PDB file of C-alpha atoms in Angstrom:
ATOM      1  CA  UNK A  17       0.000   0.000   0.000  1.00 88.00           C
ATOM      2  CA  UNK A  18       1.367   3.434  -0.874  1.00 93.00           C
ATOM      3  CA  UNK A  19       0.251   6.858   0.790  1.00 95.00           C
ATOM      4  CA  UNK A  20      -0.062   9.542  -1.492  1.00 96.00           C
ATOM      5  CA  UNK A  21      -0.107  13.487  -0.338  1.00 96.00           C
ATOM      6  CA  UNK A  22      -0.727  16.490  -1.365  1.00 94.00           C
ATOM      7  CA  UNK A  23       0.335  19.522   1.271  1.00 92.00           C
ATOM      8  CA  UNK A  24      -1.272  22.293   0.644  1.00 84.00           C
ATOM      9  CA  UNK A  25      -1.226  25.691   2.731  1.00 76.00           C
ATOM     10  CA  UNK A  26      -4.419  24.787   4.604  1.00 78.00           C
ATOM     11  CA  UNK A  27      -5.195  21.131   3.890  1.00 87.00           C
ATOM     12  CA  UNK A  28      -4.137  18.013   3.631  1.00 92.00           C
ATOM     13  CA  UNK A  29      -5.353  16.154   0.798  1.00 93.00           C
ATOM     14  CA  UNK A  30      -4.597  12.340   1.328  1.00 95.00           C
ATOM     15  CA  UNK A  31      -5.204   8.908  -0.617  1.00 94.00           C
ATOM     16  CA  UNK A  32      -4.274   5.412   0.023  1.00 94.00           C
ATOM     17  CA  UNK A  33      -3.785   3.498  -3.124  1.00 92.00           C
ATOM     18  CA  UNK A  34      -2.890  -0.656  -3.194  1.00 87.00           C
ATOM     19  CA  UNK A  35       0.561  -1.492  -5.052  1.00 71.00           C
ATOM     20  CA  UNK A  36       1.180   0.705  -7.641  1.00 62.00           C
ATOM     21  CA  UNK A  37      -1.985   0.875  -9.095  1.00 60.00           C
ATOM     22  CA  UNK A  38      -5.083   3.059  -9.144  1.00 58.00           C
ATOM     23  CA  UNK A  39      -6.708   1.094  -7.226  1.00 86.00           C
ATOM     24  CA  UNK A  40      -8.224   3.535  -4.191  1.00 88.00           C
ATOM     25  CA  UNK A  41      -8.475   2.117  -1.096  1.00 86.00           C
ATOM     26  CA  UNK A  42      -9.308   5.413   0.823  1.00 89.00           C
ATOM     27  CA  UNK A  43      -8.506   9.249   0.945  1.00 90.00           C
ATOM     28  CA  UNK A  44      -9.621  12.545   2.307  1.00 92.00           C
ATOM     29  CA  UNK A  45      -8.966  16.073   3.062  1.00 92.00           C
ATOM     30  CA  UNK A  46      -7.624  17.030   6.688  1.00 93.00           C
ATOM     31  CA  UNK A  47      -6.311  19.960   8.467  1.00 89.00           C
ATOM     32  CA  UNK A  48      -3.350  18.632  10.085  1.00 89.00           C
ATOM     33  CA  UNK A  49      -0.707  16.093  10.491  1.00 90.00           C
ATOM     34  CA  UNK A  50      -2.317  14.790  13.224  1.00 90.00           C
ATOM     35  CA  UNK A  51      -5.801  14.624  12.224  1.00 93.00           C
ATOM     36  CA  UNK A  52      -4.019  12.639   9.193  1.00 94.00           C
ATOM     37  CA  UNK A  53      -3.107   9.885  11.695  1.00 93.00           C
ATOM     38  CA  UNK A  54      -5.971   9.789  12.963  1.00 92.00           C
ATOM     39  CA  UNK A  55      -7.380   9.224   9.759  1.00 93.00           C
ATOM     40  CA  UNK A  56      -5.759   6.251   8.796  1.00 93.00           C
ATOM     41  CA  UNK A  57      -5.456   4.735  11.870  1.00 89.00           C
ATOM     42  CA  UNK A  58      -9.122   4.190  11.391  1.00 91.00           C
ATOM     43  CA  UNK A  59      -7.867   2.119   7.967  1.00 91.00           C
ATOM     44  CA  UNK A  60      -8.707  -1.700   8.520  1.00 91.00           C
ATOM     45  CA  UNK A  61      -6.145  -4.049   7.936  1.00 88.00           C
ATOM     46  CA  UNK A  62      -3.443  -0.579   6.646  1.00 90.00           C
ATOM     47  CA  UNK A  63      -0.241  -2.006   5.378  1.00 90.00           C
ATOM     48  CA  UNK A  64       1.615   1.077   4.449  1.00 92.00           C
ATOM     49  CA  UNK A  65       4.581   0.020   2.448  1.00 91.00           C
ATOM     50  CA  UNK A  66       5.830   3.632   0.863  1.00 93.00           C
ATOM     51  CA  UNK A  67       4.895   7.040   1.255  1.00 94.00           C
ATOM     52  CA  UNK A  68       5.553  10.060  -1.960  1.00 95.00           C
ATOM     53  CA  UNK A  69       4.487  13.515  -1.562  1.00 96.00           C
ATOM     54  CA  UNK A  70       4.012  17.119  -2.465  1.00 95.00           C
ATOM     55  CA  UNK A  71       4.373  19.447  -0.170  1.00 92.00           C
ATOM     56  CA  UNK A  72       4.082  23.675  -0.228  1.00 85.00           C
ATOM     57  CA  UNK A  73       4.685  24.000   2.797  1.00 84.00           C
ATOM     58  CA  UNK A  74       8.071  24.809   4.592  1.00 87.00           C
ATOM     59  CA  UNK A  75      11.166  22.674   4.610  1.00 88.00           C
ATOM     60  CA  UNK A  76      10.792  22.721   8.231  1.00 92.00           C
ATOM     61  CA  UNK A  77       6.867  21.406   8.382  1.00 90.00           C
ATOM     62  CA  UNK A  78       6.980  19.218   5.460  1.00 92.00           C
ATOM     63  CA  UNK A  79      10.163  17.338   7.321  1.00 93.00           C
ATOM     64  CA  UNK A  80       8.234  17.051  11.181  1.00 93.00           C
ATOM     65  CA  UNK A  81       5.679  15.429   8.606  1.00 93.00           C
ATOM     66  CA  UNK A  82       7.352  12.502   7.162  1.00 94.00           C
ATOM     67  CA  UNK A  83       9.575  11.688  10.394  1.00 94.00           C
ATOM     68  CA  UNK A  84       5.703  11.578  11.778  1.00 93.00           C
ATOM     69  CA  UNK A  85       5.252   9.105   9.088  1.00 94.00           C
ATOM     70  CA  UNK A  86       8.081   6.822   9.734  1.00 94.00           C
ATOM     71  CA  UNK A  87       7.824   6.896  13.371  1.00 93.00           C
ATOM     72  CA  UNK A  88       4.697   5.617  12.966  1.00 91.00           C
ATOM     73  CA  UNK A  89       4.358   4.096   9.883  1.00 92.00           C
ATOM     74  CA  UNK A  90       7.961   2.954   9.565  1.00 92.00           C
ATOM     75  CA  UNK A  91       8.197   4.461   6.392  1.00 93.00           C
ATOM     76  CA  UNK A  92       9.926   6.548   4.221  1.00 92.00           C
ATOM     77  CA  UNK A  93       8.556   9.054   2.200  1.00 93.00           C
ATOM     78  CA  UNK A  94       9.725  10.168  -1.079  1.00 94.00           C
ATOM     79  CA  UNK A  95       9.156  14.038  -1.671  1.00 94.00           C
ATOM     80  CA  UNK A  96       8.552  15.445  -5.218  1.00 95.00           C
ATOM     81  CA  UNK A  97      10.590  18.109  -6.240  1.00 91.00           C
ATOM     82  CA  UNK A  98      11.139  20.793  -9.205  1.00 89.00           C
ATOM     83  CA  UNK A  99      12.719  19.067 -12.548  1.00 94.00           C
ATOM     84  CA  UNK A 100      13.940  21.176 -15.810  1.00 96.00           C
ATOM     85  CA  UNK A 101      12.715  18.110 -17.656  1.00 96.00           C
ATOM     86  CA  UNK A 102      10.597  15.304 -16.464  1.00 95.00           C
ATOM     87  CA  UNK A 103       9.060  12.002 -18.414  1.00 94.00           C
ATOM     88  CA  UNK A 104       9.335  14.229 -21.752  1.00 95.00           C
ATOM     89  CA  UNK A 105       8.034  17.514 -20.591  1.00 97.00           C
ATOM     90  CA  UNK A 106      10.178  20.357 -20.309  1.00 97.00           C
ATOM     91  CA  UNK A 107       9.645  23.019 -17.914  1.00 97.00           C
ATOM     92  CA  UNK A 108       8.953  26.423 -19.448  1.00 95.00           C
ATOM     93  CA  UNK A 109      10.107  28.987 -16.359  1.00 95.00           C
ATOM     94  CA  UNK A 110      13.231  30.996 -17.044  1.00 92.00           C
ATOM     95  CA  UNK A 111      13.831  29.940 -13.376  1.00 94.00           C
ATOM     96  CA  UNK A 112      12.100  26.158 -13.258  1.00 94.00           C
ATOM     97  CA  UNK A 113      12.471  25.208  -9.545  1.00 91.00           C
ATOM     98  CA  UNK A 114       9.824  29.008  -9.306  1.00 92.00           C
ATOM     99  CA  UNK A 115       7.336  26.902 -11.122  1.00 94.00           C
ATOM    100  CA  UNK A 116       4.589  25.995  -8.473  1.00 91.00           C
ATOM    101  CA  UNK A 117       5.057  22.114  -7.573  1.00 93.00           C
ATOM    102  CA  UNK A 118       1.165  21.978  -7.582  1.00 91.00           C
ATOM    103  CA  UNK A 119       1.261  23.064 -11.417  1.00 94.00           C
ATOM    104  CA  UNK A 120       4.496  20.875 -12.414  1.00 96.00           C
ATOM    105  CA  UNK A 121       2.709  17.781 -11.368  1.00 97.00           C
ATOM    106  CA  UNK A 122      -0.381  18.592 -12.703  1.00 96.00           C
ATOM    107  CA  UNK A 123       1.611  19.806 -16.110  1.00 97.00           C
ATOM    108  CA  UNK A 124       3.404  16.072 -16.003  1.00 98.00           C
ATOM    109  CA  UNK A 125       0.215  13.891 -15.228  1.00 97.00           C
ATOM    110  CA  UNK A 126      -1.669  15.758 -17.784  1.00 97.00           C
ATOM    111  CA  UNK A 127       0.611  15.215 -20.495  1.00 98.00           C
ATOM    112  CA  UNK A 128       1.353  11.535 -19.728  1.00 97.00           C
ATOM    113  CA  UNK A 129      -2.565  11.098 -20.145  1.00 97.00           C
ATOM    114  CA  UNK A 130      -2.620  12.948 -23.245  1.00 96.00           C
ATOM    115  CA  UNK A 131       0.188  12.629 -25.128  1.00 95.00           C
ATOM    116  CA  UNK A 132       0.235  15.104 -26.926  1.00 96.00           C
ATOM    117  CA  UNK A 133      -0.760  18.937 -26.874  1.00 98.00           C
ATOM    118  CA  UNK A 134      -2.932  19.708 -23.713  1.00 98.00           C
ATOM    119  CA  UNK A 135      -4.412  22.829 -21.601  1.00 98.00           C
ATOM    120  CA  UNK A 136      -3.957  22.594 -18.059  1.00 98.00           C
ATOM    121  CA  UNK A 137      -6.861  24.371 -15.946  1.00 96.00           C
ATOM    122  CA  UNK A 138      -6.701  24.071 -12.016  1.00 93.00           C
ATOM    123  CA  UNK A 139      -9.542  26.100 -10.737  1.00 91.00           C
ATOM    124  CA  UNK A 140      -9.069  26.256  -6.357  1.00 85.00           C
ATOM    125  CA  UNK A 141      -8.625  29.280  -4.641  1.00 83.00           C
ATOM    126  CA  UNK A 142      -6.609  30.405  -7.006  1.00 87.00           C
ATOM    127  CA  UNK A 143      -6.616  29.328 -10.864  1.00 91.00           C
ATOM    128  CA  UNK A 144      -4.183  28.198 -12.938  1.00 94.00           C
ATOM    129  CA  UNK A 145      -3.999  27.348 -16.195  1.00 96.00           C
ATOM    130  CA  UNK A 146      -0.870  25.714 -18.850  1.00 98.00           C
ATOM    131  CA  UNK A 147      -0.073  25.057 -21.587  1.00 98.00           C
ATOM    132  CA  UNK A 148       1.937  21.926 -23.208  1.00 98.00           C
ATOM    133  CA  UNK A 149       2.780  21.804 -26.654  1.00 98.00           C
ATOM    134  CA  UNK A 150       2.812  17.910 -28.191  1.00 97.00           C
ATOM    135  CA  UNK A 151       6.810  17.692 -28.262  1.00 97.00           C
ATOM    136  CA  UNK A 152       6.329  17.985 -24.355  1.00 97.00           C
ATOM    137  CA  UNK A 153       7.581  21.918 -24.140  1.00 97.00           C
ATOM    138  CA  UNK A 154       5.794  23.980 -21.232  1.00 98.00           C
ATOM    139  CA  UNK A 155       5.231  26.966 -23.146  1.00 97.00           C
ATOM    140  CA  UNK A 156       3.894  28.857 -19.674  1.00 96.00           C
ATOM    141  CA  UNK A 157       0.642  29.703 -17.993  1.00 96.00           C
ATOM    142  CA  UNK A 158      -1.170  32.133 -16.086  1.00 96.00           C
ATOM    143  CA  UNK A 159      -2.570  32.472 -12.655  1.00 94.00           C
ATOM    144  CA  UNK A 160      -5.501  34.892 -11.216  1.00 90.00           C
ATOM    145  CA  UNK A 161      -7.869  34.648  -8.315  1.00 87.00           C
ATOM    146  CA  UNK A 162     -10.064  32.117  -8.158  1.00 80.00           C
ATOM    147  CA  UNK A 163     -13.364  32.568  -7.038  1.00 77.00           C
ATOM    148  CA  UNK A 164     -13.069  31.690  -3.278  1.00 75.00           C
ATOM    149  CA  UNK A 165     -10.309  34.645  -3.565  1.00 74.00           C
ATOM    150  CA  UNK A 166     -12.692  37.171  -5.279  1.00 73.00           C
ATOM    151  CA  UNK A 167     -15.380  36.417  -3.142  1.00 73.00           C
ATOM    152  CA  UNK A 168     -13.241  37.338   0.320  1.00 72.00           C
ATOM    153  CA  UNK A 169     -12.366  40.411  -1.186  1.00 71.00           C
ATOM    154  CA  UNK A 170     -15.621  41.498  -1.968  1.00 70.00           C
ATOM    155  CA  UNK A 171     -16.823  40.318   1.601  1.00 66.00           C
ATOM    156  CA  UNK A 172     -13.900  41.796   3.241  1.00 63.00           C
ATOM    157  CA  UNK A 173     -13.722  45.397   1.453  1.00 58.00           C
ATOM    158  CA  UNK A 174     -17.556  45.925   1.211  1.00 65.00           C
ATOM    159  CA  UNK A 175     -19.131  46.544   3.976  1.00 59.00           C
ATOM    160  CA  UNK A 176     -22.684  45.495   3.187  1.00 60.00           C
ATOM    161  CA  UNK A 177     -21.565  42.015   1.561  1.00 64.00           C
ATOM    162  CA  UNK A 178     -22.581  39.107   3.973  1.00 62.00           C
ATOM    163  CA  UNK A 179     -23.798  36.229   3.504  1.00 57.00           C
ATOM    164  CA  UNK A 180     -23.417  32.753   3.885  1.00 57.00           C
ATOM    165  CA  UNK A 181     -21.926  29.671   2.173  1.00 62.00           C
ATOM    166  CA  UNK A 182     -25.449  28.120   1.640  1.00 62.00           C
ATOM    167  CA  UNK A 183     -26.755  30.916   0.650  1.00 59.00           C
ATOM    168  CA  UNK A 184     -23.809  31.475  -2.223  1.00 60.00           C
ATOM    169  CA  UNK A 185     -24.463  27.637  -3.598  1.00 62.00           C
ATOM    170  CA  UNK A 186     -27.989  28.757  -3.764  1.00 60.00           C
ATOM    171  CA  UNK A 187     -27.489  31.610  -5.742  1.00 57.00           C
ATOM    172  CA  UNK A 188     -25.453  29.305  -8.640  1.00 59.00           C
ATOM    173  CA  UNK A 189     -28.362  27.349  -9.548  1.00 65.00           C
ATOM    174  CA  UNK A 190     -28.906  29.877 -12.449  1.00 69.00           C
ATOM    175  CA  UNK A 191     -26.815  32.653 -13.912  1.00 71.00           C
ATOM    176  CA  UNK A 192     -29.351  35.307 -14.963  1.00 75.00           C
ATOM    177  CA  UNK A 193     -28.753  38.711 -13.425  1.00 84.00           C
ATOM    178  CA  UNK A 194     -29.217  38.734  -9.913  1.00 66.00           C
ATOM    179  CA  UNK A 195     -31.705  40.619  -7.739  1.00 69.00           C
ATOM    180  CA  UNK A 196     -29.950  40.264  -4.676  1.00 78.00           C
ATOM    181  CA  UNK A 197     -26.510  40.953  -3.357  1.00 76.00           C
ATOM    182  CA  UNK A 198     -25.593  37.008  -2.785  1.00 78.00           C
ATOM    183  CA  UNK A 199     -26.712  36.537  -6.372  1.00 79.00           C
ATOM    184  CA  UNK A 200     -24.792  39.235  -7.880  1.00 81.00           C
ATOM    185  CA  UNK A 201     -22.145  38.703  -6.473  1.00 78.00           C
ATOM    186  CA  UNK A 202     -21.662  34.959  -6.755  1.00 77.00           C
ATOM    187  CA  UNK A 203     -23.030  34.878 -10.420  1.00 80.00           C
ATOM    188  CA  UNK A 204     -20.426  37.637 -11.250  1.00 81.00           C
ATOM    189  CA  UNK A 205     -17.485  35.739  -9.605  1.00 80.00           C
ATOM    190  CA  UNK A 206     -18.775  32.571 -11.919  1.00 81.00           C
ATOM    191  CA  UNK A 207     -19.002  34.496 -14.874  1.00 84.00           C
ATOM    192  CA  UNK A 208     -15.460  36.017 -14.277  1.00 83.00           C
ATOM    193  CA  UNK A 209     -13.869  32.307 -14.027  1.00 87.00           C
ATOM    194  CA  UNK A 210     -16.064  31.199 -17.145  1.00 88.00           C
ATOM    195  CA  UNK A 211     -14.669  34.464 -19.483  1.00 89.00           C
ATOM    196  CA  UNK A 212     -11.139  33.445 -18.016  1.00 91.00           C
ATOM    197  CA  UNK A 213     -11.522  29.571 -19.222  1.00 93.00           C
ATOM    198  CA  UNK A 214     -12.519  30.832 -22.706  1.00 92.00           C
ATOM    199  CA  UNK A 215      -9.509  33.627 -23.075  1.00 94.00           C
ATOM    200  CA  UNK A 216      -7.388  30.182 -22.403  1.00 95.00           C
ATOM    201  CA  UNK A 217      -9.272  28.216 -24.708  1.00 95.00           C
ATOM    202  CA  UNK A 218      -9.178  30.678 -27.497  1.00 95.00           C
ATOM    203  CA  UNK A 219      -5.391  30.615 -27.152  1.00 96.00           C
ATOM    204  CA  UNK A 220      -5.150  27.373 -27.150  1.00 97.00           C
ATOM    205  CA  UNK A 221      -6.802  26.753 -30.112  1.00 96.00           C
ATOM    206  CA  UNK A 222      -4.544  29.688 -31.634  1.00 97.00           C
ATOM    207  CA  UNK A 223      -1.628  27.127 -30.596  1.00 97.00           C
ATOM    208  CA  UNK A 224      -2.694  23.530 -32.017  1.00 97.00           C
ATOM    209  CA  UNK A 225      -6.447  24.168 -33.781  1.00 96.00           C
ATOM    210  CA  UNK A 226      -8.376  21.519 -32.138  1.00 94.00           C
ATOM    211  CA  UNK A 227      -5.693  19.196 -31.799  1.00 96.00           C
ATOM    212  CA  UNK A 228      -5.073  19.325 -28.076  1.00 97.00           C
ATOM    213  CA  UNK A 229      -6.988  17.485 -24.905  1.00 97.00           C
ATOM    214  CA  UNK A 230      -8.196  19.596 -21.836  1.00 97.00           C
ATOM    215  CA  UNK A 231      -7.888  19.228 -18.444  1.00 97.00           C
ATOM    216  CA  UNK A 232      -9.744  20.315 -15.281  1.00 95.00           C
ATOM    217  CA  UNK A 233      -8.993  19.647 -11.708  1.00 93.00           C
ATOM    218  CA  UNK A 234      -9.887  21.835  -8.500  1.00 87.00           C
ATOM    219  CA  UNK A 235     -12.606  22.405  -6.367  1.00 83.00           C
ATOM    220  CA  UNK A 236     -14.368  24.784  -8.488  1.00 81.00           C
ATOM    221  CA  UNK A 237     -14.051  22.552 -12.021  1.00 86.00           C
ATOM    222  CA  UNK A 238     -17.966  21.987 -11.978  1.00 83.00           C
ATOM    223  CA  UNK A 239     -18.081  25.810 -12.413  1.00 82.00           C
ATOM    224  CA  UNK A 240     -17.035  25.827 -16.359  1.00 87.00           C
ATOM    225  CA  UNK A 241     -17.470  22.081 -16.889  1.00 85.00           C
ATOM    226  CA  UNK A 242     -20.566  22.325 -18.990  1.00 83.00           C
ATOM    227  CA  UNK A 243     -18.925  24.844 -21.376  1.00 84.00           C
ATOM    228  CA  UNK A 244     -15.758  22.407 -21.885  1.00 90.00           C
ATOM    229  CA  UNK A 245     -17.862  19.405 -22.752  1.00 87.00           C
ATOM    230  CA  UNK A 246     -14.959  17.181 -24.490  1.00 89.00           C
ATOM    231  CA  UNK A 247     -12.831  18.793 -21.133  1.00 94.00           C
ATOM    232  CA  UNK A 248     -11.163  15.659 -18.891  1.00 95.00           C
ATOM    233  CA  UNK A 249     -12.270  16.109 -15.385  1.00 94.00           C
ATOM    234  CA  UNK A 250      -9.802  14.885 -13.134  1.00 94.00           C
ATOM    235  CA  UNK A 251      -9.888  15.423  -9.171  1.00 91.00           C
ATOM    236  CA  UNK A 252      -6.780  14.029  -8.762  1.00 91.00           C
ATOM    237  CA  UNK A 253      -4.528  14.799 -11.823  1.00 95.00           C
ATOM    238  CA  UNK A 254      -1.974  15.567  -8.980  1.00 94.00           C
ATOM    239  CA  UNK A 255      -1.244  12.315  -7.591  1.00 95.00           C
ATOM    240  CA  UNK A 256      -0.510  11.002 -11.140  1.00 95.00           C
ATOM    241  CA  UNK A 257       1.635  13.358 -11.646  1.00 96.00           C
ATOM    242  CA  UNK A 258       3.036  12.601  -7.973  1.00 95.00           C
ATOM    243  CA  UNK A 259       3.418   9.070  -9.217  1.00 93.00           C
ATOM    244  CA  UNK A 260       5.211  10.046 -12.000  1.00 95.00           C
ATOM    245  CA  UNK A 261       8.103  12.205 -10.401  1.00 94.00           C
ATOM    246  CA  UNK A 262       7.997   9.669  -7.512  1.00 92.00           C
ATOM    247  CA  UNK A 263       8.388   6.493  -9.124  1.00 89.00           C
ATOM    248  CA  UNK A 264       8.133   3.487  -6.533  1.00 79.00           C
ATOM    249  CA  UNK A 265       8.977  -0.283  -7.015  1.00 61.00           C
TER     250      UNK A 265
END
């Protein structure tokens, strides 16, 4: 069994996959290295045989991590890093190891599962997209608020913004014009991420015509999915790019 994570700033995201398959035997999202034990000490019958990982966290965190891991695990973990050039794709920063790990591994599982020219969209708190011509060359990206980000702003710099989370699903379940302040602004911030997607699929197409796959990952993916029909929605494009820099026997 190998444990497969991705550290983000807040979260933990976490799978448990048997051999080195896809096979899933369990996963989640948790908020600490602790509450990560936790987690799969509830596991029945865990066998953890390797551990590989992303981490953005600091040096200093991401190491009390995986000497958590082999303490009580008694395992090692292998930790992806930055790569110039990695299972054909070359890394398009003028500075590669500045490239965000998240987007490197995303850039590396994409492209394996294409093979060929793809567009790269990661749409969390912030979004992210890339590009990957079909001789494997990263030809860059860009990265703007996503619409958790644009949301807090609006909350925090206007005074009479407030509402609720259930009240901001509520308010997606159409995008006409809205006639309240929820509405507004959550149909606004959707409409924002929607003209953003199509500015990167225009160029795209200015790149490779239609000859090039698509992408999604992130929690906000279901935003936009319904105007990138023939997109490739993938949760967890991250871990097979994980596998892919972290190779284990």
């Amino acid at each position: 069994m190998i444990l497969e994570l991705d550290c983000g700033n807040s979260f933990i995201k976490w799978r448990v996959i048997v051999g080195t398959g896809s096979g899933v035997l369990s996963g989640g999202v948790v908020d600490s290295a602790e509450q990560l034990l936790l987690e799969l000490q509830l596991i029945p019958g865990l066998a953890l045989q390797h551990c590989r990982l992303v981490s953005v966290r600091s040096d200093d965190e991401t190491a009390q991590l995986m000497d958590l891991l082999a303490q009580r695990f008694g395992i090692a973990s292998c930790r992806a890093r930055s790569a110039l050039v990695a299972a054909g794709v070359r890394n398009g920063y003028k500075d590669y190891d500045r490239l965000g790990l998240d987007r490197w591994l995303a850039i590396l599982g994409a492209y394996h599962l294409a093979g060929g020219a793809c567009l790269v969209l990661d749409l969390g708190t912030a979004v992210t997209s890339d590009f990957v011509a079909a001789d494997g060359e990263h030809l860059g990206g860009f990265i703007c608020p996503g619409v958790p980000l644009m949301r807090n702003q609006l909350r925090t710099h206007t005074r009479r913004i407030r509402y609720d989370d259930v009240a901001a699903e509520q308010a997606l379940h159409a995008l006409t014009p809205g006639r309240s302040t929820v509405e507004a602004v959550e149909r606004g911030c959707s409409l924002m991420l929607r003209g953003f997607v199509h500015t990167q699929l225009e160029l795209a197409k200015e790149y490779w015509g239609e000859d090039f796959q698509i992408f999604l990952t992130g929690g906000d993916a279901v935003l936009v999915k319904e105007v990138l029909p023939s997109a490739r929605v993938m949760p967890d494009l991250i871990f097979i790019g994980l596998a892919i820099a972290c190779p284990l026997s």
